[in-house]
mmCIF file of C-alpha atoms and ligand atoms in Angstrom:
data_model
loop_
_atom_site.group_PDB
_atom_site.id
_atom_site.type_symbol
_atom_site.label_atom_id
_atom_site.label_comp_id
_atom_site.label_asym_id
_atom_site.label_seq_id
_atom_site.Cartn_x
_atom_site.Cartn_y
_atom_site.Cartn_z
ATOM 1 C CA MET A 1 72.288 114.876 115.764
ATOM 2 C CA PRO A 2 70.611 111.300 117.015
ATOM 3 C CA ASN A 3 71.989 110.426 120.391
ATOM 4 C CA PHE A 4 74.024 107.204 118.307
ATOM 5 C CA HIS A 5 74.899 105.911 122.255
ATOM 6 C CA PHE A 6 78.316 106.158 122.454
ATOM 7 C CA THR A 7 80.312 104.648 124.795
ATOM 8 C CA LYS A 8 82.810 107.737 125.741
ATOM 9 C CA GLU A 9 85.614 105.681 124.808
ATOM 10 C CA GLN A 10 83.946 106.008 121.162
ATOM 11 C CA ALA A 11 83.213 109.435 121.225
ATOM 12 C CA ARG A 12 85.921 110.454 122.275
ATOM 13 C CA GLU A 13 87.680 108.704 120.092
ATOM 14 C CA LEU A 14 85.496 109.688 117.078
ATOM 15 C CA THR A 15 86.511 113.693 118.202
ATOM 16 C CA TYR A 16 90.330 112.553 117.551
ATOM 17 C CA TYR A 17 89.426 110.820 114.335
ATOM 18 C CA MET A 18 87.471 114.412 113.419
ATOM 19 C CA LEU A 19 89.778 116.915 114.449
ATOM 20 C CA SER A 20 92.418 114.404 113.016
ATOM 21 C CA LEU A 21 90.408 115.644 109.412
ATOM 22 C CA THR A 22 90.803 118.628 109.644
ATOM 23 C CA ASN A 23 93.822 120.490 109.656
ATOM 24 C CA GLU A 24 93.654 122.533 112.602
ATOM 25 C CA GLU A 25 96.109 121.708 115.340
ATOM 26 C CA MET A 26 94.475 119.548 118.110
ATOM 27 C CA GLY A 27 93.860 121.074 121.555
ATOM 28 C CA THR A 28 96.424 121.723 123.886
ATOM 29 C CA TYR A 29 93.965 119.601 126.021
ATOM 30 C CA TYR A 30 93.885 117.085 123.199
ATOM 31 C CA ALA A 31 96.901 116.819 122.495
ATOM 32 C CA SER A 32 98.325 116.048 125.758
ATOM 33 C CA VAL A 33 95.759 114.428 127.476
ATOM 34 C CA ARG A 34 93.914 112.719 125.165
ATOM 35 C CA SER A 35 96.862 112.176 121.736
ATOM 36 C CA ILE A 36 97.977 108.477 121.599
ATOM 37 C CA PRO A 37 101.838 109.156 122.014
ATOM 38 C CA GLY A 38 102.242 106.693 118.865
ATOM 39 C CA PRO A 39 105.029 106.376 116.673
ATOM 40 C CA GLY A 40 102.441 108.439 114.094
ATOM 41 C CA TYR A 41 101.416 111.501 116.252
ATOM 42 C CA GLY A 42 104.771 111.346 116.761
ATOM 43 C CA ARG A 43 106.685 111.192 113.327
ATOM 44 C CA GLN A 44 103.595 114.445 112.377
ATOM 45 C CA LEU A 45 105.943 115.825 114.114
ATOM 46 C CA PHE A 46 109.451 114.767 113.405
ATOM 47 C CA VAL A 47 107.932 116.401 110.495
ATOM 48 C CA GLU A 48 106.067 119.373 111.421
ATOM 49 C CA LYS A 49 109.845 120.837 114.242
ATOM 50 C CA ASN A 50 111.279 119.995 111.073
ATOM 51 C CA CYS A 51 114.176 117.591 112.921
ATOM 52 C CA ILE A 52 115.082 116.274 109.881
ATOM 53 C CA ALA A 53 116.661 119.852 108.985
ATOM 54 C CA CYS A 54 119.862 119.003 111.703
ATOM 55 C CA HIS A 55 119.044 115.171 111.603
ATOM 56 C CA SER A 56 119.779 111.788 109.861
ATOM 57 C CA ILE A 57 117.747 109.007 110.323
ATOM 58 C CA GLY A 58 120.680 106.588 109.006
ATOM 59 C CA GLY A 59 122.129 108.435 106.418
ATOM 60 C CA VAL A 60 119.086 110.137 104.666
ATOM 61 C CA GLY A 61 118.917 113.520 106.057
ATOM 62 C CA ALA A 62 121.209 115.948 106.953
ATOM 63 C CA LYS A 63 124.361 115.665 107.151
ATOM 64 C CA GLY A 64 126.385 118.111 110.115
ATOM 65 C CA GLY A 65 123.686 116.643 113.337
ATOM 66 C CA THR A 66 123.611 113.388 115.199
ATOM 67 C CA ASP A 67 121.861 110.053 112.868
ATOM 68 C CA LEU A 68 119.141 109.159 115.352
ATOM 69 C CA LEU A 69 118.935 105.549 113.859
ATOM 70 C CA GLY A 70 119.496 103.649 116.276
ATOM 71 C CA VAL A 71 119.164 106.485 119.046
ATOM 72 C CA ASN A 72 116.388 104.414 120.507
ATOM 73 C CA LYS A 73 119.407 101.718 121.486
ATOM 74 C CA ARG A 74 122.254 104.237 122.272
ATOM 75 C CA HIS A 75 119.370 106.266 125.458
ATOM 76 C CA SER A 76 116.886 105.598 127.883
ATOM 77 C CA PRO A 77 113.636 106.587 126.483
ATOM 78 C CA GLN A 78 114.516 108.891 130.360
ATOM 79 C CA TRP A 79 117.708 110.438 128.934
ATOM 80 C CA ILE A 80 115.671 110.384 125.208
ATOM 81 C CA ASP A 81 112.758 112.125 126.817
ATOM 82 C CA GLU A 82 115.502 115.425 128.807
ATOM 83 C CA GLN A 83 116.776 115.897 125.473
ATOM 84 C CA LEU A 84 113.706 116.718 124.247
ATOM 85 C CA VAL A 85 113.522 119.169 126.984
ATOM 86 C CA ASP A 86 116.333 120.569 127.297
ATOM 87 C CA PRO A 87 119.010 119.399 124.767
ATOM 88 C CA GLN A 88 121.696 122.147 126.772
ATOM 89 C CA PHE A 89 121.795 119.929 129.538
ATOM 90 C CA VAL A 90 123.163 116.757 127.966
ATOM 91 C CA TYR A 91 125.430 119.088 125.445
ATOM 92 C CA PRO A 92 125.846 122.715 127.172
ATOM 93 C CA GLY A 93 125.435 125.250 123.695
ATOM 94 C CA SER A 94 124.216 122.425 121.356
ATOM 95 C CA SER A 95 122.079 124.439 118.517
ATOM 96 C CA MET A 96 119.261 122.007 119.364
ATOM 97 C CA PRO A 97 116.137 123.949 119.915
ATOM 98 C CA ILE A 98 114.240 124.706 123.275
ATOM 99 C CA TYR A 99 110.609 122.761 121.884
ATOM 100 C CA ASP A 100 108.759 122.590 124.892
ATOM 101 C CA LEU A 101 106.890 120.178 123.892
ATOM 102 C CA GLU A 102 104.079 118.613 126.372
ATOM 103 C CA ALA A 103 104.881 114.891 127.708
ATOM 104 C CA ASN A 104 102.854 112.626 125.334
ATOM 105 C CA ALA A 105 104.302 114.903 122.176
ATOM 106 C CA ARG A 106 107.977 113.506 123.618
ATOM 107 C CA LYS A 107 107.207 110.390 125.061
ATOM 108 C CA ALA A 108 105.592 110.322 120.565
ATOM 109 C CA LEU A 109 108.571 111.016 119.165
ATOM 110 C CA VAL A 110 110.775 108.858 120.635
ATOM 111 C CA ALA A 111 108.310 105.926 119.780
ATOM 112 C CA TYR A 112 108.913 107.456 116.222
ATOM 113 C CA MET A 113 112.720 107.779 116.847
ATOM 114 C CA ASP A 114 112.272 103.594 117.944
ATOM 115 C CA THR A 115 110.986 103.476 114.518
ATOM 116 C CA ALA A 116 111.799 105.346 112.185
ATOM 117 C CA THR A 117 113.820 104.392 108.812
ATOM 118 C CA PRO A 118 115.901 105.757 106.201
ATOM 119 C CA GLU A 119 112.765 105.164 103.488
ATOM 120 C CA ASP A 120 110.429 106.699 106.010
ATOM 121 C CA ALA A 121 113.569 110.089 106.061
ATOM 122 C CA ALA A 122 113.094 109.945 102.102
ATOM 123 C CA LEU A 123 109.407 110.724 102.133
ATOM 124 C CA ILE A 124 109.594 113.004 104.504
ATOM 125 C CA LEU A 125 112.653 115.025 102.382
ATOM 126 C CA SER A 126 110.160 114.758 99.344
ATOM 127 C CA HIS A 127 107.489 116.233 100.234
ATOM 128 C CA LYS A 128 109.457 118.987 101.881
ATOM 129 C CA THR A 129 112.107 120.160 98.766
ATOM 130 C CA LEU A 130 108.934 119.506 96.241
ATOM 131 C CA ALA A 131 108.644 122.476 94.267
ATOM 132 C CA LEU A 132 105.484 123.852 93.802
ATOM 133 C CA SER A 133 103.944 125.379 90.666
ATOM 134 C CA PRO A 134 101.379 128.590 91.505
ATOM 135 C CA GLN A 135 98.788 126.486 89.662
ATOM 136 C CA ASP A 136 99.792 123.178 92.439
ATOM 137 C CA ILE A 137 99.845 125.896 95.102
ATOM 138 C CA ALA A 138 96.326 126.725 94.705
ATOM 139 C CA ILE A 139 95.325 123.056 94.639
ATOM 140 C CA GLU A 140 97.239 121.672 97.676
ATOM 141 C CA ALA A 141 95.820 125.751 99.591
ATOM 142 C CA GLY A 142 92.243 124.761 98.572
ATOM 143 C CA LYS A 143 93.181 121.111 100.063
ATOM 144 C CA GLN A 144 93.891 122.809 102.923
ATOM 145 C CA ASP A 145 90.342 124.938 102.636
ATOM 146 C CA PHE A 146 88.154 121.482 102.528
ATOM 147 C CA ALA A 147 90.177 119.754 105.035
ATOM 148 C CA ARG A 148 90.248 122.837 107.575
ATOM 149 C CA PHE A 149 86.174 124.441 107.292
ATOM 150 C CA GLY A 150 85.521 121.113 107.912
ATOM 151 C CA CYS A 151 83.706 120.084 104.239
ATOM 152 C CA VAL A 152 85.547 116.298 104.578
ATOM 153 C CA GLY A 153 82.827 115.568 107.059
ATOM 154 C CA CYS A 154 80.622 115.642 104.969
ATOM 155 C CA HIS A 155 82.490 114.605 101.247
ATOM 156 C CA GLY A 156 85.213 112.287 102.721
ATOM 157 C CA THR A 157 89.306 113.001 102.689
ATOM 158 C CA GLU A 158 89.185 111.807 99.210
ATOM 159 C CA LEU A 159 86.042 113.891 98.246
ATOM 160 C CA GLN A 160 85.007 109.947 98.254
ATOM 161 C CA GLY A 161 81.203 111.078 99.354
ATOM 162 C CA GLY A 162 78.972 108.354 100.683
ATOM 163 C CA VAL A 163 78.001 109.953 104.163
ATOM 164 C CA PRO A 164 74.631 108.618 104.710
ATOM 165 C CA ASN A 165 72.369 110.812 103.684
ATOM 166 C CA PRO A 166 68.103 108.703 104.434
ATOM 167 C CA ASN A 167 65.884 110.269 102.383
ATOM 168 C CA ALA A 168 67.946 112.492 99.803
ATOM 169 C CA GLN A 169 68.196 111.910 96.757
ATOM 170 C CA GLY A 170 71.102 108.097 96.288
ATOM 171 C CA GLY A 171 71.080 108.352 100.808
ATOM 172 C CA GLU A 172 74.403 109.981 100.683
ATOM 173 C CA VAL A 173 76.264 112.897 100.926
ATOM 174 C CA PRO A 174 77.498 112.683 97.096
ATOM 175 C CA SER A 175 81.034 111.768 95.619
ATOM 176 C CA LEU A 176 82.577 115.224 94.413
ATOM 177 C CA LEU A 177 84.732 113.480 91.912
ATOM 178 C CA HIS A 178 82.827 113.742 89.407
ATOM 179 C CA VAL A 179 81.576 117.268 89.214
ATOM 180 C CA SER A 180 82.698 117.856 86.204
ATOM 181 C CA ASP A 181 80.630 115.689 84.601
ATOM 182 C CA ASP A 182 78.175 117.598 85.755
ATOM 183 C CA TYR A 183 78.595 121.566 85.990
ATOM 184 C CA THR A 184 81.361 124.281 85.423
ATOM 185 C CA LYS A 185 83.517 125.070 87.034
ATOM 186 C CA ASP A 186 81.618 128.732 88.049
ATOM 187 C CA GLU A 187 78.593 126.369 88.882
ATOM 188 C CA VAL A 188 80.661 124.423 91.271
ATOM 189 C CA ILE A 189 81.127 127.746 93.030
ATOM 190 C CA ALA A 190 77.672 128.683 92.842
ATOM 191 C CA ILE A 191 76.923 125.776 94.945
ATOM 192 C CA ILE A 192 79.247 125.752 97.107
ATOM 193 C CA ARG A 193 78.595 130.289 97.441
ATOM 194 C CA ASN A 194 74.985 129.462 98.006
ATOM 195 C CA GLY A 195 74.430 126.174 98.971
ATOM 196 C CA ARG A 196 72.051 123.732 98.306
ATOM 197 C CA VAL A 197 69.054 121.510 100.041
ATOM 198 C CA PRO A 198 69.204 118.094 98.597
ATOM 199 C CA PRO A 199 66.055 117.258 96.781
ATOM 200 C CA MET A 200 63.743 114.177 98.267
ATOM 201 C CA GLU A 201 63.873 110.714 97.460
ATOM 202 C CA LYS A 202 60.015 109.952 98.667
ATOM 203 C CA ALA A 203 58.183 114.316 99.029
ATOM 204 C CA ASP A 204 55.399 112.804 101.936
ATOM 205 C CA GLY A 205 59.230 110.991 103.895
ATOM 206 C CA PRO A 206 61.408 113.054 106.737
ATOM 207 C CA THR A 207 63.841 116.037 105.505
ATOM 208 C CA PRO A 208 66.977 114.741 105.463
ATOM 209 C CA PRO A 209 69.386 114.711 108.021
ATOM 210 C CA LEU A 210 72.361 116.908 105.544
ATOM 211 C CA TYR A 211 72.543 119.709 103.369
ATOM 212 C CA MET A 212 74.965 121.733 101.316
ATOM 213 C CA PRO A 213 76.238 125.053 104.110
ATOM 214 C CA PRO A 214 75.693 128.272 102.121
ATOM 215 C CA TRP A 215 79.410 128.865 102.584
ATOM 216 C CA LYS A 216 79.636 132.653 101.456
ATOM 217 C CA HIS A 217 79.796 134.248 104.432
ATOM 218 C CA VAL A 218 82.456 131.919 106.085
ATOM 219 C CA LEU A 219 84.576 131.347 102.688
ATOM 220 C CA SER A 220 86.345 134.055 101.293
ATOM 221 C CA ASP A 221 86.675 134.585 97.162
ATOM 222 C CA GLU A 222 89.519 133.231 96.904
ATOM 223 C CA ASP A 223 89.123 130.562 99.028
ATOM 224 C CA ILE A 224 86.575 129.484 97.648
ATOM 225 C CA ASN A 225 87.775 129.706 94.029
ATOM 226 C CA ARG A 226 91.213 127.652 94.662
ATOM 227 C CA VAL A 227 88.401 124.674 96.900
ATOM 228 C CA ALA A 228 87.069 124.303 93.045
ATOM 229 C CA ASP A 229 90.895 124.994 91.905
ATOM 230 C CA TYR A 230 91.589 121.605 94.607
ATOM 231 C CA LEU A 231 87.994 119.948 93.249
ATOM 232 C CA TRP A 232 89.083 120.313 89.169
ATOM 233 C CA SER A 233 92.214 118.437 89.824
ATOM 234 C CA LYS A 234 90.582 114.940 91.197
ATOM 235 C CA GLN A 235 88.329 115.171 88.300
ATOM 236 C CA GLN A 236 87.800 111.816 87.519
ATOM 237 C CA LYS A 237 86.348 110.479 83.959
ATOM 238 C CA LYS A 238 83.516 107.773 84.058
ATOM 239 C CA SER A 239 84.340 105.233 83.364
ATOM 240 C CA ALA A 240 82.258 103.067 79.885
ATOM 241 C CA TRP A 241 81.517 100.379 82.003
HETATM 242 C C1 LIG B 301 119.248 123.095 114.419
HETATM 243 C C2 LIG B 301 118.811 121.952 114.546
HETATM 244 C C3 LIG B 301 118.603 120.778 115.498
HETATM 245 C C4 LIG B 301 117.042 120.589 115.406
HETATM 246 C C5 LIG B 301 116.055 121.651 114.052
HETATM 247 C C6 LIG B 301 116.961 118.971 115.901
HETATM 248 N N1 LIG B 301 117.436 118.950 116.194
HETATM 249 FE FE1 LIG B 301 118.486 117.320 118.072
HETATM 250 N N2 LIG B 301 119.899 117.633 118.309
HETATM 251 C C7 LIG B 301 120.744 118.648 117.068
HETATM 252 C C8 LIG B 301 122.234 118.415 118.036
HETATM 253 C C9 LIG B 301 123.051 119.241 117.084
HETATM 254 C C10 LIG B 301 122.210 116.852 118.374
HETATM 255 C C11 LIG B 301 123.490 116.537 118.971
HETATM 256 C C12 LIG B 301 124.162 117.230 120.277
HETATM 257 C C13 LIG B 301 125.020 118.168 120.315
HETATM 258 O O1 LIG B 301 125.743 118.787 119.389
HETATM 259 O O2 LIG B 301 123.902 119.427 120.374
HETATM 260 C C14 LIG B 301 121.581 117.092 118.585
HETATM 261 C C15 LIG B 301 120.847 116.072 119.691
HETATM 262 C C16 LIG B 301 119.514 114.706 119.757
HETATM 263 C C17 LIG B 301 119.222 113.633 119.594
HETATM 264 C C18 LIG B 301 120.396 113.223 121.387
HETATM 265 C C19 LIG B 301 121.032 112.455 120.261
HETATM 266 C C20 LIG B 301 121.663 111.091 120.090
HETATM 267 O O3 LIG B 301 122.192 110.182 120.146
HETATM 268 O O4 LIG B 301 122.870 111.590 121.245
HETATM 269 C C21 LIG B 301 117.838 113.311 119.934
HETATM 270 C C22 LIG B 301 117.091 112.232 120.325
HETATM 271 C C23 LIG B 301 117.169 115.043 118.244
HETATM 272 N N3 LIG B 301 118.656 115.243 118.508
HETATM 273 C C24 LIG B 301 116.307 114.724 118.453
HETATM 274 C C25 LIG B 301 115.968 115.709 117.934
HETATM 275 C C26 LIG B 301 114.030 115.969 117.193
HETATM 276 C C27 LIG B 301 113.158 115.037 118.421
HETATM 277 C C28 LIG B 301 114.170 116.636 116.984
HETATM 278 C C29 LIG B 301 113.077 117.698 116.457
HETATM 279 C C30 LIG B 301 112.125 117.637 117.292
HETATM 280 C C31 LIG B 301 115.408 117.733 116.785
HETATM 281 N N4 LIG B 301 115.680 116.666 117.619
HETATM 282 C C32 LIG B 301 115.868 118.571 116.092
HETATM 283 C C33 LIG B 301 120.480 119.309 116.631
HETATM 284 C C34 LIG B 301 119.023 119.416 115.549
HETATM 285 C C1 LIG B 302 77.283 119.047 106.183
HETATM 286 C C2 LIG B 302 77.576 117.990 105.702
HETATM 287 C C3 LIG B 302 78.254 119.091 104.430
HETATM 288 C C4 LIG B 302 79.433 119.893 104.337
HETATM 289 C C5 LIG B 302 80.118 120.321 105.688
HETATM 290 C C6 LIG B 302 78.884 120.092 102.565
HETATM 291 N N1 LIG B 302 79.080 119.558 102.334
HETATM 292 FE FE1 LIG B 302 78.905 120.263 100.307
HETATM 293 N N2 LIG B 302 77.370 118.788 99.852
HETATM 294 C C7 LIG B 302 76.411 117.698 100.666
HETATM 295 C C8 LIG B 302 75.110 117.638 100.507
HETATM 296 C C9 LIG B 302 74.261 116.293 101.714
HETATM 297 C C10 LIG B 302 75.333 118.195 99.170
HETATM 298 C C11 LIG B 302 73.776 117.317 98.273
HETATM 299 C C12 LIG B 302 72.916 118.670 97.742
HETATM 300 C C13 LIG B 302 72.196 118.433 97.272
HETATM 301 O O1 LIG B 302 72.251 117.076 96.820
HETATM 302 O O2 LIG B 302 72.020 119.103 96.150
HETATM 303 C C14 LIG B 302 76.695 118.443 98.618
HETATM 304 C C15 LIG B 302 76.720 118.915 97.926
HETATM 305 C C16 LIG B 302 77.823 119.847 96.958
HETATM 306 C C17 LIG B 302 78.503 119.567 95.406
HETATM 307 C C18 LIG B 302 77.350 119.919 94.070
HETATM 308 C C19 LIG B 302 78.021 117.994 94.586
HETATM 309 C C20 LIG B 302 76.898 117.889 92.972
HETATM 310 O O3 LIG B 302 77.415 116.433 92.253
HETATM 311 O O4 LIG B 302 75.604 118.168 93.560
HETATM 312 C C21 LIG B 302 79.706 120.734 95.850
HETATM 313 C C22 LIG B 302 80.813 121.110 95.129
HETATM 314 C C23 LIG B 302 79.868 120.095 97.144
HETATM 315 N N3 LIG B 302 78.413 119.843 98.003
HETATM 316 C C24 LIG B 302 81.193 121.134 97.665
HETATM 317 C C25 LIG B 302 81.593 120.870 99.495
HETATM 318 C C26 LIG B 302 82.404 121.938 100.002
HETATM 319 C C27 LIG B 302 83.824 122.852 98.511
HETATM 320 C C28 LIG B 302 82.062 121.734 100.777
HETATM 321 C C29 LIG B 302 83.086 122.211 102.019
HETATM 322 C C30 LIG B 302 83.540 124.110 101.610
HETATM 323 C C31 LIG B 302 81.100 120.763 101.553
HETATM 324 N N4 LIG B 302 80.788 121.089 100.401
HETATM 325 C C32 LIG B 302 81.076 121.139 102.862
HETATM 326 C C33 LIG B 302 76.631 118.212 101.935
HETATM 327 C C34 LIG B 302 77.827 118.827 102.947
#
């Protein structure tokens, strides 16, 4: 790993970025101390905590609960913050759960509610209620594994590859969008299981810094099959030109 001479701030930003690519929950340390309490993080929490199960935004969502459109105009940020800390305090007997959110998470939720639109609520709902076939579920699980086990770090979130890999053939980590042109699914499963060292561009040059690690001791066969299903669901035909 070369020293890129990042400033502390840059190194931290990169860490968030990489954590955001994995589906790991951010460590509480990062979440509480460092994550930017903006509407993006707030939306993520709003989805994760399933707030839409009880609330609507501009009429879209659960009909029973309070509509959250314009809640920031009705109440001060402090008031909403207290509502999130202890729903019972303002509304004794409230059915709203206590979430035990840390301060930045609450700040982020307040920021999200300030920007939330009925269109976005519809989007959140459409993702929730999508009925998935068993095949879709395997693909989705493979996608999660691809992120969780760090494949995204080298191959990219969209499988696009492109991370520089000096003196490897092609000079970069390959895209995985066309593997079905070159390999059968079983061959790809074998590459994932056993790993591979990329051939060198110049035989007398330096060893390329990135290679494909073997995953057979890390991932179960079931996980690897699901990752392969995911890769296959994303294959693009080579364009004719
Ligand atoms: C189980 C249902 C339920 C869930 C889940 C829920 N709430 Fe609530 N929430 C309520 C109810 C009900 C009220 C209205 C107060 C009351 O009657 O208890 C409320 C009130 C609020 C209010 C105050 C609105 C106002 O104008 O008075 C805010 C803000 C709020 N909830 C945000 C959230 C957020 C953010 C989440 C997700 C982290 C969430 N709620 C999850 C049921 C829920
Ligand atoms: C440390 C970087 C790195 C990580 C992490 C990584 N790969 Fe790779 N991968 C590579 C490199 C470099 C190659 C090219 C090897 C070669 O040229 O022979 C490669 C090749 C591949 C290939 C063959 C592509 C081709 O066209 O030859 C597949 C499939 C693949 N990786 C899947 C995965 C999966 C799935 C994961 C996660 C479980 C993963 N990779 C994680 C670096 C990585």
